[in-house]
Coordinates of C-alpha atoms in Angstrom, one line a residue:
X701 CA 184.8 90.6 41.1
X702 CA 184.7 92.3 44.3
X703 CA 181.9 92.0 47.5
X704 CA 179.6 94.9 46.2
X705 CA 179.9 93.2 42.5
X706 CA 178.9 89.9 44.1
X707 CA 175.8 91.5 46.4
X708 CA 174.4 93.0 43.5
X709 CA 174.1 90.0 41.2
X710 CA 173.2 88.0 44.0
X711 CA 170.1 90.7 44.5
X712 CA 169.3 90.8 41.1
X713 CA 169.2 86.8 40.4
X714 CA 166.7 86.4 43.8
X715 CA 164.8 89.2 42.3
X716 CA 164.6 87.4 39.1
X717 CA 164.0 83.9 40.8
X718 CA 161.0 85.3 42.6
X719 CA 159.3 86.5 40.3
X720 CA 160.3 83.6 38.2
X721 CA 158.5 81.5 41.2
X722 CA 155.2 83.7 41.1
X723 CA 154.6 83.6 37.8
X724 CA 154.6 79.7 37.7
X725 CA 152.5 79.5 40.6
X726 CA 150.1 82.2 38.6
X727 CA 150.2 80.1 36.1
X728 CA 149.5 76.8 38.2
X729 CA 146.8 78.3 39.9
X730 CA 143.3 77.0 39.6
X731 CA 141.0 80.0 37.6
X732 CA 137.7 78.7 37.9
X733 CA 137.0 80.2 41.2
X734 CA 133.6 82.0 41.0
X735 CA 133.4 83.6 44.6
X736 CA 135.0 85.1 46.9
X737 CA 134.4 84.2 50.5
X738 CA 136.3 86.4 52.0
X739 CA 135.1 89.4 50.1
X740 CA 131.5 88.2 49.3
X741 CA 131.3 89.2 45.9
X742 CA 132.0 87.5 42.6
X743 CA 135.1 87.5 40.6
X744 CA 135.7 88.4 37.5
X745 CA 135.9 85.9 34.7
X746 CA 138.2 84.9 31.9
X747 CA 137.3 87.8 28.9
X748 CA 136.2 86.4 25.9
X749 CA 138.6 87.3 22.9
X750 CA 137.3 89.3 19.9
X751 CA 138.8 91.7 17.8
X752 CA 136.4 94.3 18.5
X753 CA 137.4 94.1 22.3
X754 CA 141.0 93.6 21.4
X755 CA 140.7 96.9 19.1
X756 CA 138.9 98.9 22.2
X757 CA 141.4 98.5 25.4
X758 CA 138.1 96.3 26.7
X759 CA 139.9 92.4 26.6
X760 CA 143.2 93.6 28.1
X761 CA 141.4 95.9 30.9
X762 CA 139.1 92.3 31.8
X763 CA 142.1 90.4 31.6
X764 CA 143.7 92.6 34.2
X765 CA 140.7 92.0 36.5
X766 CA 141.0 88.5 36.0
X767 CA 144.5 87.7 36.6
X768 CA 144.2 90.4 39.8
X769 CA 141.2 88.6 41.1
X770 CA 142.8 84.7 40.7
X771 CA 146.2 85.6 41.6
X772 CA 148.3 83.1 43.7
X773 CA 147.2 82.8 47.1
X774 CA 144.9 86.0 46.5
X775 CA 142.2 84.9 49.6
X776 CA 144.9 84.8 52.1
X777 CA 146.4 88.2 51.0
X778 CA 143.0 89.7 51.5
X779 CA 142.5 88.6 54.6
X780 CA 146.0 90.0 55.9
X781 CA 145.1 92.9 54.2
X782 CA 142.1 93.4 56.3
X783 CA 143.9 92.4 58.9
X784 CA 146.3 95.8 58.7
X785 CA 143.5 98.1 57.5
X786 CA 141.4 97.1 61.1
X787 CA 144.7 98.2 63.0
X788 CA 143.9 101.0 64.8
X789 CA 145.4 104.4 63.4
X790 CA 145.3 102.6 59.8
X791 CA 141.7 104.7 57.9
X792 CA 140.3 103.9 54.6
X793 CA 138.7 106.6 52.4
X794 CA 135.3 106.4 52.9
X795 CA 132.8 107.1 49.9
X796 CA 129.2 108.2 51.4
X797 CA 125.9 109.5 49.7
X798 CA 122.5 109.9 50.8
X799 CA 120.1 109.0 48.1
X800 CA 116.2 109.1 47.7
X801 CA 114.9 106.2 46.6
X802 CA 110.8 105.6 46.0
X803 CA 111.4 101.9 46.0
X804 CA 111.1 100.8 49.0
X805 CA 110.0 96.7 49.8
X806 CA 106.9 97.2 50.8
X807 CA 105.4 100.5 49.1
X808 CA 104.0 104.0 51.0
X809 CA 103.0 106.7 51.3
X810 CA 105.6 109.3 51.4
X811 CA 107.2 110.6 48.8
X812 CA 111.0 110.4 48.8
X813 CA 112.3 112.4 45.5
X814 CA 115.7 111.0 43.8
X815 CA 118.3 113.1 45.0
X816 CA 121.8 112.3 45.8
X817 CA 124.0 114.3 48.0
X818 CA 126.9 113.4 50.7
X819 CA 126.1 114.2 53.5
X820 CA 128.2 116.6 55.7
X821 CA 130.8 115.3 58.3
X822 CA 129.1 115.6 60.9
X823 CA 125.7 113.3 60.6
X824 CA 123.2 114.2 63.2
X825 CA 120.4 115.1 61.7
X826 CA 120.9 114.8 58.0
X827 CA 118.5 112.3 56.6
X828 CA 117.6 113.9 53.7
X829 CA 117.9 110.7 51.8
X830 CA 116.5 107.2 52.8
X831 CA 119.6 105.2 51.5
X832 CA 122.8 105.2 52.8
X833 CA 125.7 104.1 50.3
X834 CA 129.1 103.4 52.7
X835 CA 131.6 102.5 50.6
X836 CA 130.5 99.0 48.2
X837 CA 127.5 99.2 50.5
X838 CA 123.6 100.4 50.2
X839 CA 121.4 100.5 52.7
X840 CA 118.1 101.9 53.7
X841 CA 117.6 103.9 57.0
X842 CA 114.6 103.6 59.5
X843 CA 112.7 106.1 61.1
X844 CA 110.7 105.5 63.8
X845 CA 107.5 106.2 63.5
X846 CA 105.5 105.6 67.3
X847 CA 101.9 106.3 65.3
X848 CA 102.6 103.6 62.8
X849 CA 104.5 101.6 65.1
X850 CA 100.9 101.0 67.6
X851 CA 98.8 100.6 64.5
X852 CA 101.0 97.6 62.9
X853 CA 100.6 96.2 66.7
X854 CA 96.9 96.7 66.1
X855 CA 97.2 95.0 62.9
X856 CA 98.3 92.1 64.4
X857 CA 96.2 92.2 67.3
X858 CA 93.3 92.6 64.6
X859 CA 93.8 89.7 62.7
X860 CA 94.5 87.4 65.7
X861 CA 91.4 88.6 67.5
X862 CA 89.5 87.5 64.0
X863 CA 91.1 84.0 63.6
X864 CA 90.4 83.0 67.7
X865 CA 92.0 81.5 70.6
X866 CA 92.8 78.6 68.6
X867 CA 95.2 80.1 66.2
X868 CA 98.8 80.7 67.6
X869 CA 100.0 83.8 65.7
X870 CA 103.7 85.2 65.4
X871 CA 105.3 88.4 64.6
X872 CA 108.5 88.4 63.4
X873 CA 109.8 92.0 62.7
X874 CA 113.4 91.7 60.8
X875 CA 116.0 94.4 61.3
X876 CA 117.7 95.9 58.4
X877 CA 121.6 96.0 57.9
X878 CA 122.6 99.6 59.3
X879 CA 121.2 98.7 63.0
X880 CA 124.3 96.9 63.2
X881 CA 127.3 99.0 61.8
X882 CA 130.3 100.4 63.6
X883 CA 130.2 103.4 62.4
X884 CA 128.2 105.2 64.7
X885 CA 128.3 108.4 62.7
X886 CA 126.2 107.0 59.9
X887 CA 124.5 104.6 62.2
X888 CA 122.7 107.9 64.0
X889 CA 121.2 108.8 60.8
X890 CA 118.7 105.8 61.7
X891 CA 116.5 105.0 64.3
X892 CA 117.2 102.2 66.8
X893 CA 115.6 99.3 65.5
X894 CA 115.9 97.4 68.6
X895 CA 113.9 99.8 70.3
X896 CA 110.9 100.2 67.7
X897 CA 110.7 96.5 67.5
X898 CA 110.3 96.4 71.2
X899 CA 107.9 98.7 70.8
X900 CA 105.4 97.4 68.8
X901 CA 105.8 93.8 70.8
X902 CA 105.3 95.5 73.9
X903 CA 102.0 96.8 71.9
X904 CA 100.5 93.2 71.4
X905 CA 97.7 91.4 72.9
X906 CA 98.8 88.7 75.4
X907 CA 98.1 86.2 72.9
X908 CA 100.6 86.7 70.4
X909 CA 103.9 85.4 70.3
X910 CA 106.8 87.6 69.6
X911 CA 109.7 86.0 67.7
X912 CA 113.3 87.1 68.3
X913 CA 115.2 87.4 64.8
X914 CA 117.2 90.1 66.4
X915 CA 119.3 88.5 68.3
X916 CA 120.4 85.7 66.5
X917 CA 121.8 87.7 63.7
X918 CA 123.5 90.6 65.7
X919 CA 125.4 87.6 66.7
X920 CA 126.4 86.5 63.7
X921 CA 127.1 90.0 61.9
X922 CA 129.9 89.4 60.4
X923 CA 129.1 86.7 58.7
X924 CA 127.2 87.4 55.0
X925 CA 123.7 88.0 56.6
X926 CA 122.6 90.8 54.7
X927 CA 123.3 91.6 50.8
X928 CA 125.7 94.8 49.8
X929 CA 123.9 95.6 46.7
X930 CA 120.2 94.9 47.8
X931 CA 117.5 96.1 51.3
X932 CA 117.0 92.4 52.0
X933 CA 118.5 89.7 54.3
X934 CA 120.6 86.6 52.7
X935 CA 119.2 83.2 53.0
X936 CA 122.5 82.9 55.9
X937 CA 120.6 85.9 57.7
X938 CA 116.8 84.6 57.1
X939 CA 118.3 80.8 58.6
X940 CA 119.8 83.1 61.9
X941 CA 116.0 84.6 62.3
X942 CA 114.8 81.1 61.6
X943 CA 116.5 79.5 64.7
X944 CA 115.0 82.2 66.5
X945 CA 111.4 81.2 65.1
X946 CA 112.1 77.8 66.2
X947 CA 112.5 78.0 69.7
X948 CA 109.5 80.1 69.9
X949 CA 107.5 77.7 68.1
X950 CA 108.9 74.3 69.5
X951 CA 111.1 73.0 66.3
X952 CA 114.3 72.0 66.5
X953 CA 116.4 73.9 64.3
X954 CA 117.5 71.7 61.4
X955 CA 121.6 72.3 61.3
X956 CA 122.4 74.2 57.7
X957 CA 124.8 71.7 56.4
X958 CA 122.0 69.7 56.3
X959 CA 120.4 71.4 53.1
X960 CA 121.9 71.3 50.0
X961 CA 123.6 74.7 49.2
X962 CA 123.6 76.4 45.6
X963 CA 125.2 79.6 44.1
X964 CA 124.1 82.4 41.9
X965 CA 127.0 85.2 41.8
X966 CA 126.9 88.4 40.0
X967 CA 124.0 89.7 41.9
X968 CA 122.9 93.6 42.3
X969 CA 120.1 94.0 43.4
X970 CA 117.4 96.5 42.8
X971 CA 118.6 99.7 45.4
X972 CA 121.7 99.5 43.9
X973 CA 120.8 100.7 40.4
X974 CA 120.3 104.2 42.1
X975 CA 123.2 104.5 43.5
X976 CA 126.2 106.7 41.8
X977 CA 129.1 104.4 43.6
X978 CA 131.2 102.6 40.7
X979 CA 132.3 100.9 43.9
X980 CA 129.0 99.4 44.5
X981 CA 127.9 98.2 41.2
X982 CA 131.6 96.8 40.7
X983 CA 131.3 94.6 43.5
X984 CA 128.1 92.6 43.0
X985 CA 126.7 89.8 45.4
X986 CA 126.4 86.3 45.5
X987 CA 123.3 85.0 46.0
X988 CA 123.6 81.6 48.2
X989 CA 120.2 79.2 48.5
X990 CA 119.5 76.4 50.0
X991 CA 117.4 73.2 49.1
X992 CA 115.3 71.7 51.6
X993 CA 116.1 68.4 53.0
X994 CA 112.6 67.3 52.4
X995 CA 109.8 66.8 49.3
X996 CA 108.0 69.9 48.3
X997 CA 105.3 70.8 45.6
X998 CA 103.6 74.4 45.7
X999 CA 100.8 76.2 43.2
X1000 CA 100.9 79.5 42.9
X1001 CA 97.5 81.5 42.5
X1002 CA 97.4 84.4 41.2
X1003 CA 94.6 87.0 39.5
X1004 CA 94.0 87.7 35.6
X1005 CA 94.9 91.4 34.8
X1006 CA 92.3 91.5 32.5
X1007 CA 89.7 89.8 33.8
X1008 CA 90.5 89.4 37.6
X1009 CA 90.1 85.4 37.5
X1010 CA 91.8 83.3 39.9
X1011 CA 94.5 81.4 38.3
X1012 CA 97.6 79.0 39.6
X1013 CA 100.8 77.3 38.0
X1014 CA 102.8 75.4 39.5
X1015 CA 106.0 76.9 41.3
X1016 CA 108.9 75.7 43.3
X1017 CA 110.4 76.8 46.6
X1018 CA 114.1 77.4 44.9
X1019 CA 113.6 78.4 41.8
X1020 CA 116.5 78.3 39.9
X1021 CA 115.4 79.7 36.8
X1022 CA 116.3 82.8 38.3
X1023 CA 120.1 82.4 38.9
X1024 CA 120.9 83.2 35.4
X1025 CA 118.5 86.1 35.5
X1026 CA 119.4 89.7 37.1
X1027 CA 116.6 89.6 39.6
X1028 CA 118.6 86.5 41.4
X1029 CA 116.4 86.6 44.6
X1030 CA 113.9 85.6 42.5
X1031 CA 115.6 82.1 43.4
X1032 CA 113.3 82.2 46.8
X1033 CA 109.7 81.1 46.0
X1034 CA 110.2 82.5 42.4
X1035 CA 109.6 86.2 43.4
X1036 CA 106.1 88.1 45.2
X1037 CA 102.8 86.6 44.4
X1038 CA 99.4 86.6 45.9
X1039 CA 99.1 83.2 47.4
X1040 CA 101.5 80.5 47.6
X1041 CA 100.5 77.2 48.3
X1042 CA 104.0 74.6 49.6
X1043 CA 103.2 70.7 50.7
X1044 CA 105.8 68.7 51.8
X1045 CA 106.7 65.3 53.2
X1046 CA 107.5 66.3 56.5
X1047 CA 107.2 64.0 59.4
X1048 CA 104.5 66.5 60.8
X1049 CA 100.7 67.6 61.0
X1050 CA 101.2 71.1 61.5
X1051 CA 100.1 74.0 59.5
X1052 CA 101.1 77.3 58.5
X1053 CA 100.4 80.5 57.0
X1054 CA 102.9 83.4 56.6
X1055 CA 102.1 87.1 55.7
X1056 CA 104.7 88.5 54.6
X1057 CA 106.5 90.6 52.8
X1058 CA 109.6 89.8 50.2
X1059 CA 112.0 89.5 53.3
X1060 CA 110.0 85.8 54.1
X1061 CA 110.7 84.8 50.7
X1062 CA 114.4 83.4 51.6
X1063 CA 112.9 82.6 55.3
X1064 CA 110.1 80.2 54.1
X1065 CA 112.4 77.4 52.3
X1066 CA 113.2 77.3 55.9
X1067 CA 109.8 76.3 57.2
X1068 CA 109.2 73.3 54.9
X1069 CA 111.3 70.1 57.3
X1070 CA 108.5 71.2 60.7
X1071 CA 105.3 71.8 58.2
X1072 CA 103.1 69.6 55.8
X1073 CA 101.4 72.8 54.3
X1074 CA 102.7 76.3 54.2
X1075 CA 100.4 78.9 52.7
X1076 CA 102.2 82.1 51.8
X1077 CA 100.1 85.5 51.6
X1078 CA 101.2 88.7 49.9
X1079 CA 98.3 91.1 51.5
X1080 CA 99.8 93.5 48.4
X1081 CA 98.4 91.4 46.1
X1082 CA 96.1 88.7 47.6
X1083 CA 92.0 89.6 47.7
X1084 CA 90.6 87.1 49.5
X1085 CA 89.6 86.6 53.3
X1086 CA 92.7 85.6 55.5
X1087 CA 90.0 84.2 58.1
X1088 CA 88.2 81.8 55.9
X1089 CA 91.7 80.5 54.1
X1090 CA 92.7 79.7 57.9
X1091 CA 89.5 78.1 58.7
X1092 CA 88.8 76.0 55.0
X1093 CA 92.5 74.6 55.8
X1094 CA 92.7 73.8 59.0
X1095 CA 95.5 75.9 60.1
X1096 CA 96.6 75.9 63.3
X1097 CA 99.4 78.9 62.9
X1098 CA 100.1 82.1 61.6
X1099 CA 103.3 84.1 61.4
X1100 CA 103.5 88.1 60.1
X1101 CA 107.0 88.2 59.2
X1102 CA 107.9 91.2 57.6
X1103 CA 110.7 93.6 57.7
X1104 CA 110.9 96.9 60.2
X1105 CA 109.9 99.4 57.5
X1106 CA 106.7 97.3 57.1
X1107 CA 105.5 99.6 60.0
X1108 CA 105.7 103.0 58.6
X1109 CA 103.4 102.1 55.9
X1110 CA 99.7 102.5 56.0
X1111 CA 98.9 100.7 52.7
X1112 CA 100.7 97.3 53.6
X1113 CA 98.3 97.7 57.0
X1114 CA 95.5 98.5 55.3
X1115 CA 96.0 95.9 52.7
X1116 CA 96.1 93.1 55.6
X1117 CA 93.0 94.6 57.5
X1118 CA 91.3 94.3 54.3
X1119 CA 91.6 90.6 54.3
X1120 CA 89.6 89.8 57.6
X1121 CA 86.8 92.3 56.6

């Protein structure tokens, strides 16, 4: 056998030992791996057999997912992966739409349409749509509105003016995900957030205290702080605007691994069912809650349909009824109601009310170790005075926490100036 002879075998027995090698450490590998990190999005599962999806293509196409999404090492090959992509020269494809969407968090006035379109190249100026889909990514855009922007100041100022000197109130305006984007292209089609938030504090009577939720999660962006599939924050993003609430309020931040973390994957949330990205609804997220470190009991009142009687059951602060249902945020506070009423066992005296809209519901958990009652308010759906809830209770503090779109709509303002009438 001569030296080329002896090469080639020698080639082809590595080639066979390798793959040999992989295929036992495939095999090996664990398989019950439900997230992944790296990603953020769940993993597909083991297929069920049946003959019907045997029959149809369906269990071998699943089973190709799965073995692709628990293959050997598969985290680590991601991240290399990324690594390459970010290289500069090295440009994925991007996939863009503009969509309409009439679903916005907090309802108005304005009426949006459903189209869908891409928008051209260049991106100045087209904002036909209020969602941005980037890839596996939806998003809503902002404009900035400086009308609406002084009458949500006035709100507040309104409302703290009606309570009195002895009431601290907050204003916590959250920023929504595209504020913080690298692509500037796409990031032009929205306002600066930054600035209209600055705005409307520099609009506020000297007696209310501006929170900074900003800050804390620009700095931690690349960490899982917003949802892919859905407008609002994750519980990781409402903790960052948390630690920003406590220095402004005098807590000390309680560290995160000190509440006990829990999972609901396969989450898409409700913008993304508008969306005509495969890429999107093939990459769902993973909602991640966490417990409080301390007792808590809430009621939750709400008002007959039928006969408009005030009613209440009893409700928990992680509700995880909801992680095996679609609408997974649902975990936080069990969804929007009217009024929420949390007691805890804190070491504390201290009161609060929050009105808010759904972005405080995966802030609030947050709340409970520094407070021994937290009164939620929905102004959307609550009918009562604000001012005599304050004053029957004793409470010492109010927050508005609410996300930067809050300010463009006249009904969420109206509905709050309602309740101090």
């Amino acid at each position: 056998m001569n030296k080329k002879n002896q090469l080639s075998l020698l080639n082809i027995f590595i080639f066979i030992f390798l793959i040999y090698i992989i295929a036992i450490l495939n095999i090996m590998a664990p398989k019950n791996k439900t997230i992944s990190e790296v990603e953020n999005r769940t993993l597909a599962q083991k297929p069920v057999f049946s003959v019907e999806n045997l029959l149809s293509g369906k269990y071998f196409r699943d089973f190709e997912d799965f073995f692709a999404d628990h293959f050997f090492n598969r985290e680590k090959l991601v991240k290399i992966s990324k690594g390459i992509t970010s290289l500069k020269g090295i440009k994925r494809e991007e996939e863009v739409f503009l969509v309409g969407f009439d679903g916005q968090n907090v309802g108005g006035n304005e009426d949006t349409g459903d189209k869908t379109e891409k928008p051209e190249d260049t991106a100045e100026g087209n904002t036909k749509g209020n969602l941005l889909i980037l890839n596996d990514t939806v998003m809503e855009l902002f404009k900035f509105k400086e009308d609406k922007s002084k009458l949500y100041a006035d709100m507040v100022n309104t409302v703290s003016s009606s309570l009195g000197e002895e009431v601290t109130v907050y204003s916590l305006l959250a920023p929504i995900q595209i504020e913080f984007i690298n692509n500037e292209k796409y990031k032009n089609l929205s306002d600066s957030q930054h600035s209209a938030i600055e705005f409307v504090n520099n609009n506020f009577s000297g007696d209310i205290v501006a929170v900074d939720a900003y800050t804390p999660i620009k700095e931690h962006i690349d960490e899982y702080v917003y949802y892919r599939t859905d407008h609002h924050w994750t519980s990781l993003g409402a903790y960052y605007a948390y630690t920003g609430f406590a220095k402004q309020a005098g807590h000390e931040a309680v560290p995160l691994d000190s509440y006990k973390k829990g999972e609901a994957p396969g989450f898409l949330g409700h913008i993304s069912t508008v969306n005509p990205s495969e890429k999107v609804n093939n990459n769902p997220d993973n909602v991640i809650y966490y417990n409080p470190p301390v007792i808590t009991e809430m009621k939750v009142f709400y008002y007959d349909k039928e006969t408009g009687e005030k009613k209440s059951y009893n409700g928990k602060v992680i509700n995880k009824t909801y992680v095996d249902l679609d609408q997974k945020y649902g975990v936080f506070l069990g969804g929007d109601f009217p009024l929420g009423v949390i007691k805890t066992n804190a070491k504390s005296d201290r009161k609060i009310m929050v009105i808010k809209d759904s972005y405080g519901n995966a802030f609030i958990p947050f709340l409970t170790p520094h407070y021994k009652e937290i009164y939620v308010v929905d102004p959307r759906h609550y009918k009562e005075s604000i001012v005599d809830l304050v004053k029957d209770n004793n409470i010492g503090e109010v927050m508005f926490l609410n996300y930067i779109l809050t300010t463009n709509f006249d009904s969420f303002m109206n509905s709050v100036l309602n309740l101090v009438k």
